[in-house]
mmCIF file of C-alpha atoms and ligand atoms in Angstrom:
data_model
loop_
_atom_site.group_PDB
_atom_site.id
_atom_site.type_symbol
_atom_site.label_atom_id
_atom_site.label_comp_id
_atom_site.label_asym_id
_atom_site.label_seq_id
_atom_site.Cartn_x
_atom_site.Cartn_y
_atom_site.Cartn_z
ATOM 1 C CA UNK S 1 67.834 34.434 -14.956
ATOM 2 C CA UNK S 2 68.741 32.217 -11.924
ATOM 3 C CA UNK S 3 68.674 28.724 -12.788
ATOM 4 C CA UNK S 4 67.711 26.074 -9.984
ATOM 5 C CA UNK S 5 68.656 22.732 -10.312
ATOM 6 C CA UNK S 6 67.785 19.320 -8.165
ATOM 7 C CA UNK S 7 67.622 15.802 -9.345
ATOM 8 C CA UNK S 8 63.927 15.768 -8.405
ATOM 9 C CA UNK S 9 60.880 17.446 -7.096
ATOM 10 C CA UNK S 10 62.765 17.946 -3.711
ATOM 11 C CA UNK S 11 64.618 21.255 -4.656
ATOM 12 C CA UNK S 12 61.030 23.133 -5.355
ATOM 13 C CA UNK S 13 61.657 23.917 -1.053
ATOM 14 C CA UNK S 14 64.453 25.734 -2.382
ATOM 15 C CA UNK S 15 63.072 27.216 -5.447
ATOM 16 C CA UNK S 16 60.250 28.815 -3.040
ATOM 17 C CA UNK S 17 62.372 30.352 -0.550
ATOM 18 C CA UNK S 18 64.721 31.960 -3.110
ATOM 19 C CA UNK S 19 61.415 33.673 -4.821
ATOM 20 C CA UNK S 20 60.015 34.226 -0.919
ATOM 21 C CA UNK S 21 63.549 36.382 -0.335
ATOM 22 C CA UNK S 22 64.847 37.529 -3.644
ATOM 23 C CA UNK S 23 61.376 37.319 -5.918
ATOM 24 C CA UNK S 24 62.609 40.261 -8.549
ATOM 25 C CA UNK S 25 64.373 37.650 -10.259
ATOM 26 C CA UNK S 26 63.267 35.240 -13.061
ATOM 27 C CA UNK S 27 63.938 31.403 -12.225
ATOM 28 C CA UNK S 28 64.362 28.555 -14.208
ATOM 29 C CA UNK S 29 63.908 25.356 -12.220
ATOM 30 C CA UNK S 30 65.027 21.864 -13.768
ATOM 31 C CA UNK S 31 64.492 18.694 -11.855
ATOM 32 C CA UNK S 32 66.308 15.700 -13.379
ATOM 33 C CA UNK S 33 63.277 13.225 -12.699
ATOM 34 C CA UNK S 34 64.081 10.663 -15.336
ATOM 35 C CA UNK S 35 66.941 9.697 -13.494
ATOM 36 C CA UNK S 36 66.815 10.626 -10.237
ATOM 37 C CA UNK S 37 67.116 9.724 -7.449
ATOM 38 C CA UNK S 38 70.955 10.494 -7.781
ATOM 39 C CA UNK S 39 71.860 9.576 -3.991
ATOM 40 C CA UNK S 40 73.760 6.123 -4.769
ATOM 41 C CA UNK S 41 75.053 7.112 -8.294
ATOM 42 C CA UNK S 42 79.090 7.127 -8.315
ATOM 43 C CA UNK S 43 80.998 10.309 -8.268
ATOM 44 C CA UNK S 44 81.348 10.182 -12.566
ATOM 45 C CA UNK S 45 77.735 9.630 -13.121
ATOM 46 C CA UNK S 46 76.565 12.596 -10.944
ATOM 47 C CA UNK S 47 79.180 14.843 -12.369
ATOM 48 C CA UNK S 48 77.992 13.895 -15.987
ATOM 49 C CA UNK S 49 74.074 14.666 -15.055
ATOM 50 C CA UNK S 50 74.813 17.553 -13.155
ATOM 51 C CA UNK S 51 77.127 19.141 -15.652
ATOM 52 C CA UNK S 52 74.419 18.104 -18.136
ATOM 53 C CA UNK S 53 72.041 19.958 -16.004
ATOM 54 C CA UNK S 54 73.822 22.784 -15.811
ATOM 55 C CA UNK S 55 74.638 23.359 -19.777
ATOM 56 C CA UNK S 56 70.961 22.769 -20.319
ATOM 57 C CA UNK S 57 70.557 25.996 -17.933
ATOM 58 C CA UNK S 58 73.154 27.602 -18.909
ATOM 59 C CA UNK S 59 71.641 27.551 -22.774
ATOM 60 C CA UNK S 60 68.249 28.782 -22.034
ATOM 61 C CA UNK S 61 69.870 32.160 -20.774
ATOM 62 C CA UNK S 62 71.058 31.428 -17.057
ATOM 63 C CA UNK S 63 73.756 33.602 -15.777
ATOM 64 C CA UNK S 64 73.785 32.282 -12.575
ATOM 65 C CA UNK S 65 73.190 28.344 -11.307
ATOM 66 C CA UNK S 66 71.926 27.081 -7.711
ATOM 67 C CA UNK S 67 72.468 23.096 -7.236
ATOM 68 C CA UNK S 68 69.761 22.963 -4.529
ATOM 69 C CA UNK S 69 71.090 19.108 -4.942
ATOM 70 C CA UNK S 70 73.166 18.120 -1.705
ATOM 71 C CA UNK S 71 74.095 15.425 -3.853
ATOM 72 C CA UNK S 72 75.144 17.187 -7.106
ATOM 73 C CA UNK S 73 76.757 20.208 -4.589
ATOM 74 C CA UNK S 74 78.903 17.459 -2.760
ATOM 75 C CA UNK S 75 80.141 15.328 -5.582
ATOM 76 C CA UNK S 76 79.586 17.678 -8.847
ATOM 77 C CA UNK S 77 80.288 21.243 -7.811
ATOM 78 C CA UNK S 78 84.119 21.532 -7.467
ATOM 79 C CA UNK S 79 84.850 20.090 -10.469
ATOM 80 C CA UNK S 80 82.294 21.932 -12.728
ATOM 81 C CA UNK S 81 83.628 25.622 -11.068
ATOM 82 C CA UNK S 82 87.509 24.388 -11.073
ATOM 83 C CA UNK S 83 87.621 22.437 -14.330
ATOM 84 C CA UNK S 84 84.503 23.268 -16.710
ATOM 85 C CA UNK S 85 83.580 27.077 -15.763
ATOM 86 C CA UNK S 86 87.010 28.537 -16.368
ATOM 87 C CA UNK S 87 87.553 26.698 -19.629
ATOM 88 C CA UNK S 88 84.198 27.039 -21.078
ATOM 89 C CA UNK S 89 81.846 29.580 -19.146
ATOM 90 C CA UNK S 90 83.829 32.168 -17.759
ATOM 91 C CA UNK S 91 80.943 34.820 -17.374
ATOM 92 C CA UNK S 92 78.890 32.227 -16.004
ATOM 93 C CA UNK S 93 78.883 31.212 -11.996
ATOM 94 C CA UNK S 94 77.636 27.750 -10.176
ATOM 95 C CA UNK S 95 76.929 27.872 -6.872
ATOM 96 C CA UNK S 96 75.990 24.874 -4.392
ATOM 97 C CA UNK S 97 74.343 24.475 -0.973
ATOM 98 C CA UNK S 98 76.916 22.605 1.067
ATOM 99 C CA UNK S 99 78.986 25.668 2.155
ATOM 100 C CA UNK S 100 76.197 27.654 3.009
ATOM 101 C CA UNK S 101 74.672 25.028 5.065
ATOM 102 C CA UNK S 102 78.162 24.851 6.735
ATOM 103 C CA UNK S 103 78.193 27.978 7.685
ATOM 104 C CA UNK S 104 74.612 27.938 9.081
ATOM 105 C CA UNK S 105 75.293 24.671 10.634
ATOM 106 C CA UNK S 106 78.408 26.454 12.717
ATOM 107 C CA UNK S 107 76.872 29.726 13.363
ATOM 108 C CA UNK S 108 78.383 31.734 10.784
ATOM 109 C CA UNK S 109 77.755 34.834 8.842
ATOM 110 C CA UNK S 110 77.210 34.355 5.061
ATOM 111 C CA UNK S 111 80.278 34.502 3.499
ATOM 112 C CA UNK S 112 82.719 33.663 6.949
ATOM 113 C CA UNK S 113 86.075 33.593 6.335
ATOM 114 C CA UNK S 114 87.828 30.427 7.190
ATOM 115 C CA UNK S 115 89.916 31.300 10.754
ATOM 116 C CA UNK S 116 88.730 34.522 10.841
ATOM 117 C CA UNK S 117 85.355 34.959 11.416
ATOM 118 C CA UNK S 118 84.395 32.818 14.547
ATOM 119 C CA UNK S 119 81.178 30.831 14.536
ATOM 120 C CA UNK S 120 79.135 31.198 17.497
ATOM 121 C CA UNK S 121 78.750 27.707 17.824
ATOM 122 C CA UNK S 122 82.573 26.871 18.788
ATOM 123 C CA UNK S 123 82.278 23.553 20.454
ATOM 124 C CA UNK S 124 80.226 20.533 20.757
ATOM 125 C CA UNK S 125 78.325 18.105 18.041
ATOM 126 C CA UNK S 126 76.436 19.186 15.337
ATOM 127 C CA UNK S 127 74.962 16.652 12.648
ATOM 128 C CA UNK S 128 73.801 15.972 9.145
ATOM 129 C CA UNK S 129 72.134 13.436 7.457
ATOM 130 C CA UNK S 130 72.116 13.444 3.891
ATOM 131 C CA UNK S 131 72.184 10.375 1.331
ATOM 132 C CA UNK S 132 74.737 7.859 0.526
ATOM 133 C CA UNK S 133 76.722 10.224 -2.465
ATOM 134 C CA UNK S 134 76.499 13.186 0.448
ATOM 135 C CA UNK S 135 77.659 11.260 3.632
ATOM 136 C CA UNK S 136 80.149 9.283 1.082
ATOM 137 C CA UNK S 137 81.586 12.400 0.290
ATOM 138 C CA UNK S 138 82.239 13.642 3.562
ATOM 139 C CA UNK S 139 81.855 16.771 1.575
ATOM 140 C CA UNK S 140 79.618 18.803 4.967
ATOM 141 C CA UNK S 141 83.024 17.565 7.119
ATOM 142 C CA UNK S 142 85.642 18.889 4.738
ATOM 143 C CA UNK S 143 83.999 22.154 4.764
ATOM 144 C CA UNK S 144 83.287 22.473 8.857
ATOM 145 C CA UNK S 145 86.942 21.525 9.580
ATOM 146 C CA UNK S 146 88.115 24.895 7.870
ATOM 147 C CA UNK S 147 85.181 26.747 9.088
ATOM 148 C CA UNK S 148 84.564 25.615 12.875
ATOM 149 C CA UNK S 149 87.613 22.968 13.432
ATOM 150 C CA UNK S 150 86.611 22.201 16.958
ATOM 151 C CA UNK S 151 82.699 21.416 16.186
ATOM 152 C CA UNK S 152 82.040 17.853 16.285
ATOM 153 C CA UNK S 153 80.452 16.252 13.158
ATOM 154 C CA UNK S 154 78.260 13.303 13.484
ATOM 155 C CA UNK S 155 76.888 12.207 9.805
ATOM 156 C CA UNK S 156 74.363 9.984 8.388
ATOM 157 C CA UNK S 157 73.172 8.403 5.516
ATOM 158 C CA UNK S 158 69.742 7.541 4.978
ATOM 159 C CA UNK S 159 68.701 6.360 2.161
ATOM 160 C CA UNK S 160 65.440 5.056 2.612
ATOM 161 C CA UNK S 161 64.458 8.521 3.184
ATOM 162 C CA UNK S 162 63.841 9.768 -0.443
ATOM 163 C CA UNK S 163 62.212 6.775 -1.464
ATOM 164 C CA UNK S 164 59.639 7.956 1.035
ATOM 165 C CA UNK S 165 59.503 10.778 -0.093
ATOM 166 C CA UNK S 166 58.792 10.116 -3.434
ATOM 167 C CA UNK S 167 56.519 7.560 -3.021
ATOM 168 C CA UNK S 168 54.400 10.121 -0.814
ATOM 169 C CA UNK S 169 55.247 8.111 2.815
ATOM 170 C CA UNK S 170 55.738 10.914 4.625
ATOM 171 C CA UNK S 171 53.509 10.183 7.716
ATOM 172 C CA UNK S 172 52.411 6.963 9.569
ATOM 173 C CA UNK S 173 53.971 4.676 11.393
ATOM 174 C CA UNK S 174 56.101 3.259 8.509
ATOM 175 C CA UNK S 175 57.300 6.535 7.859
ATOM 176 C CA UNK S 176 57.788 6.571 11.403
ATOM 177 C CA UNK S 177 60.057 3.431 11.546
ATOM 178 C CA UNK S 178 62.359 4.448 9.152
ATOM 179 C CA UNK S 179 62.502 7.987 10.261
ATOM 180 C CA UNK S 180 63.899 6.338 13.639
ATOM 181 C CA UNK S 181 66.211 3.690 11.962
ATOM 182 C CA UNK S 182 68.798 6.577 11.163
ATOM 183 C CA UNK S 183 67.615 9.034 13.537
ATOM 184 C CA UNK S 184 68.253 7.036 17.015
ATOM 185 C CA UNK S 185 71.949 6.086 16.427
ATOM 186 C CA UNK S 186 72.364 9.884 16.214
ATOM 187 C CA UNK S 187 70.233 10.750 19.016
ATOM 188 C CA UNK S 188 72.302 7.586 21.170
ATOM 189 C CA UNK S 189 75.885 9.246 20.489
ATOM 190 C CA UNK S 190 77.798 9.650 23.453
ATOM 191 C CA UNK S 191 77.555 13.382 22.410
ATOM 192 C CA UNK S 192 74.315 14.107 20.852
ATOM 193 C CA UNK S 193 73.907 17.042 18.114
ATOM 194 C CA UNK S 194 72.741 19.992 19.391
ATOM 195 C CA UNK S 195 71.851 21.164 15.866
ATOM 196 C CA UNK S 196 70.481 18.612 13.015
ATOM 197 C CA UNK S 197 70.936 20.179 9.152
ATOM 198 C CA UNK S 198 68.424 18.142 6.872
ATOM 199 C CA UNK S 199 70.875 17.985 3.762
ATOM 200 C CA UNK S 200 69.241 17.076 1.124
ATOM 201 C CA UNK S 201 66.089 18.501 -0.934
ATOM 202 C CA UNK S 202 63.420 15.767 0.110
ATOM 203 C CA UNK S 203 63.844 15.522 3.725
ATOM 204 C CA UNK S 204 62.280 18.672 4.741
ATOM 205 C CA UNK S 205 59.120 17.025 3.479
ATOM 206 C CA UNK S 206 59.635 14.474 6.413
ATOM 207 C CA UNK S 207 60.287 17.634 8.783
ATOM 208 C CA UNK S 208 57.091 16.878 11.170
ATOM 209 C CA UNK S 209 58.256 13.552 11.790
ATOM 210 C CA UNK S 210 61.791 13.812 12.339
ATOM 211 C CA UNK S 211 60.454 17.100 14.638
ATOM 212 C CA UNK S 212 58.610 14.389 16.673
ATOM 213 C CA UNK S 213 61.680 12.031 17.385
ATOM 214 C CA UNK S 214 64.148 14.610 17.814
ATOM 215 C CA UNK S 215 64.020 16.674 21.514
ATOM 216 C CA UNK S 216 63.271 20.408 21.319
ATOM 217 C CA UNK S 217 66.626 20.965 22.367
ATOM 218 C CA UNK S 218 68.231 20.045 18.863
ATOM 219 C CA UNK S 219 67.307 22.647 16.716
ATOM 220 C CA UNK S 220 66.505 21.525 12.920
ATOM 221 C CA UNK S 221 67.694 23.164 9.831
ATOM 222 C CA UNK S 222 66.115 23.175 6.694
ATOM 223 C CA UNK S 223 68.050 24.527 3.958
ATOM 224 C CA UNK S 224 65.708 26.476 1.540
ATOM 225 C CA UNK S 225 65.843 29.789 4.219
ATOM 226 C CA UNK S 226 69.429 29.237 4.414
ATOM 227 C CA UNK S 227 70.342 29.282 0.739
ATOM 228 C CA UNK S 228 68.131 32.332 -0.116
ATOM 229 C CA UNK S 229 69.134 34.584 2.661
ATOM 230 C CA UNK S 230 72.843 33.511 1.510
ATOM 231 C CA UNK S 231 72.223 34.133 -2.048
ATOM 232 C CA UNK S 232 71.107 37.483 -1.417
ATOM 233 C CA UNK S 233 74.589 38.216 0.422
ATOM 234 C CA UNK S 234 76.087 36.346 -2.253
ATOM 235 C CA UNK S 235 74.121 38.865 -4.832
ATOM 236 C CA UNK S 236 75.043 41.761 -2.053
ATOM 237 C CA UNK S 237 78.650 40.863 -2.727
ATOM 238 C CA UNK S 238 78.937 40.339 -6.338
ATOM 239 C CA UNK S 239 77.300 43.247 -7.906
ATOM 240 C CA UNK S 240 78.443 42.410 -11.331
ATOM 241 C CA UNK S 241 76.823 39.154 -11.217
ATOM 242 C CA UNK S 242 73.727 40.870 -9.583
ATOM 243 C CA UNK S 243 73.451 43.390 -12.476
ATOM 244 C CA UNK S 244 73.268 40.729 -15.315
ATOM 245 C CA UNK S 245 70.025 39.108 -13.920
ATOM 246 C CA UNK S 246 66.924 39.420 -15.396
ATOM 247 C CA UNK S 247 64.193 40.496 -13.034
ATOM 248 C CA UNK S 248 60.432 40.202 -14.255
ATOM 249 C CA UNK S 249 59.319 37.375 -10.888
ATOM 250 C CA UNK S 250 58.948 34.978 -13.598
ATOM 251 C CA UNK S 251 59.196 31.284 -12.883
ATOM 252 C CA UNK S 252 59.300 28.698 -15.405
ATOM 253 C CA UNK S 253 59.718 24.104 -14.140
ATOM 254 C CA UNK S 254 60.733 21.658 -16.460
ATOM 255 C CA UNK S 255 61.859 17.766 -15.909
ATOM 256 C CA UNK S 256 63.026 15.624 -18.029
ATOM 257 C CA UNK S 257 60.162 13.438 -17.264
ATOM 258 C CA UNK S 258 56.587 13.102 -17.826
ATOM 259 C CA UNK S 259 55.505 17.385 -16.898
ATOM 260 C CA UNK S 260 52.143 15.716 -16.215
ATOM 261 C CA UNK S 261 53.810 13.319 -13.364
ATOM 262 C CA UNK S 262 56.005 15.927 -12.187
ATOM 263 C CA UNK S 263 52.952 18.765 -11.741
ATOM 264 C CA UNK S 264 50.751 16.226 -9.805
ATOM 265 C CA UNK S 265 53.619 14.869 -7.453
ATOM 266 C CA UNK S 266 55.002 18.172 -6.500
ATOM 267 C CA UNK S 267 51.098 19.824 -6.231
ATOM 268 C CA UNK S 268 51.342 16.794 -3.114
ATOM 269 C CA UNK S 269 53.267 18.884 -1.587
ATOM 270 C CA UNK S 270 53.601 22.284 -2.492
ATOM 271 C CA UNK S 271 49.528 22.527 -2.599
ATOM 272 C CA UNK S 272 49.612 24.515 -5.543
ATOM 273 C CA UNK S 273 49.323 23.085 -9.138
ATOM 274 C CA UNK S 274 52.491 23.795 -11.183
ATOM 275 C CA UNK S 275 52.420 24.380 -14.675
ATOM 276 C CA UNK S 276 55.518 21.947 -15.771
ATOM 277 C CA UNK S 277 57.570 21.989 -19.661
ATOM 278 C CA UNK S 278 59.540 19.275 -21.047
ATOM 279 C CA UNK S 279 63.662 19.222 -20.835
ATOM 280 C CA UNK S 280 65.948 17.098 -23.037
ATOM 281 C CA UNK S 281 68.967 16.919 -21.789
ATOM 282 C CA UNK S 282 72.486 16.022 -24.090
ATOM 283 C CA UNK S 283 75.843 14.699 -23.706
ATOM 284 C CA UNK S 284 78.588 17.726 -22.766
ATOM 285 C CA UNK S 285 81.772 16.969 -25.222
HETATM 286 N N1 DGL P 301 68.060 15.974 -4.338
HETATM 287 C C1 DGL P 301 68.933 15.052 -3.685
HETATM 288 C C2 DGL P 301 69.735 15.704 -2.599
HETATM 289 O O1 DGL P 301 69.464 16.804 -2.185
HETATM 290 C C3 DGL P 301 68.186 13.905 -3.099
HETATM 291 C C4 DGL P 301 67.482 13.034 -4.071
HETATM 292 C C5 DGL P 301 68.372 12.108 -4.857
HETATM 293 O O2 DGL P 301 68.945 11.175 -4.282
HETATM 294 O O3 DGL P 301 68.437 12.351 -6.047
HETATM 295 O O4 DGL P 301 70.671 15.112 -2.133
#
């Protein structure tokens, strides 16, 4: 089983393009409602939740673990495969979305070896916006700088974005105002992006907006495509990995909030009512 993981109902983009590209598999999706949004926790907290996160996953029978979570990917992920899986789960594997949305962001194949392969975008600016843990991180920047050194990276927080989001603001014009407040001092930079990655799980809700402000030039990313069709060269590329997922299409949600909250603000807008379970998280010793 491939467990998904996001601190909220964001990550369901992601859950839906993995089943869109790899749907033989059975997914477990856990969304970390009760205390999301995780975008200004420090680095400890969102290690502890995501590690958490992915024991929890790891216990109900997941081989394999996606942190659709920019957040939990930028400040979690390194630790958990450098420290926790070699120690404790050596059979199992964690994978975030940062470095494939690197490698998407610079033109790369999946996969692209660091000053080998050559993007096809070699010069110029290319942006992200993410939230406060993200852009904090610099986590997107540490990875282009091995993968495309000469790219230019503009980055920005915005973190009045999943708020938004959440509270179902994704249109009008105070949706509008805020989706200019982080989008213009991008758009003003003596070199403007010619590519924009939307890194993190909620903003591709805001995509129609941000489409409007942005000129047709700048092409947006969304990260849900890029993740699957990585995965599956991921998969491609670890066959031993591949072979110890289940595959029945199943799909099975849980948060560890209210399932009856969760189903109703996710049906906003997936358009399809989910059927959501109950997770209790513990404390990882
Ligand atoms: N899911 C988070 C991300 O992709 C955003 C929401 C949060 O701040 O928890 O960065």
């Amino acid at each position: 089983m491939i467990g998904v993981f996001d601190s909220g109902f964001g990550g369901l983009t992601v859950l839906a393009a993995l089943r869109r590209h790899l749907p033989q598999y059975d997914y477990l999706f856990l969304a970390d409602s009760a205390r999301a949004p995780y975008g200004a926790r420090s680095f400890d907290v969102i290690h502890e939740f995501t590690l958490e996160a992915v024991e929890w996953l790891f216990n109900e029978g997941c081989t394999l673990v996606v942190l659709a979570c920019n957040t939990a990917s930028a400040r979690a992920l390194r630790t958990i495969q450098q420290r926790h899986l070699p120690a404790r789960r050596p059979d199992r594997r964690v994978l975030g979305v940062v470095r494939p949305s690197v490698e998407a962001l610079a033109g790369l194949p999946p996969g692209a070896i660091p000053g080998v392969t050559q993007p096809s975008l070699t010069e110029g600016t290319v942006a992200v916006v993410g939230t406060e843990g993200t852009i904090a991180s610099d986590s997107f920047g540490i990875e282009l700088r091995k993968l495309a050194p000469r790219l230019e990276l503009l980055q920005q927080a915005c973190p009045l974005w999943v708020p938004l989001v959440e509270a179902g603001e994704t249109e009008g014009p105070g949706a509008d105002w805020f989706l200019h407040r982080y989008l213009d001092p991008l758009l003003a930079a003596p070199r403007p992006p010619r590519r924009l990655l939307l890194g993190c799980t909620h903003y591709p809700l805001l995509l129609p907006g941000i489409r409007r402000i942005v000129p047709a030039a700048v092409e947006v990313l969304t990260q849900g495509e890029i993740v699957a069709t990585r995965l599956a060269d991921w998969l491609a590329r670890h066959p031993d990995h591949e072979a110890r997922l289940t595959r029945g299409g199943a799909r099975r949600i849980v948060t560890t909030d209210d399932p009856a909250w969760f189903a109703g603000a996710s049906s906003r807008f997936l358009g399809e009512k989910l059927e959501v379970g109950r997770a209790r998280l513990s404390p990882v010793a």
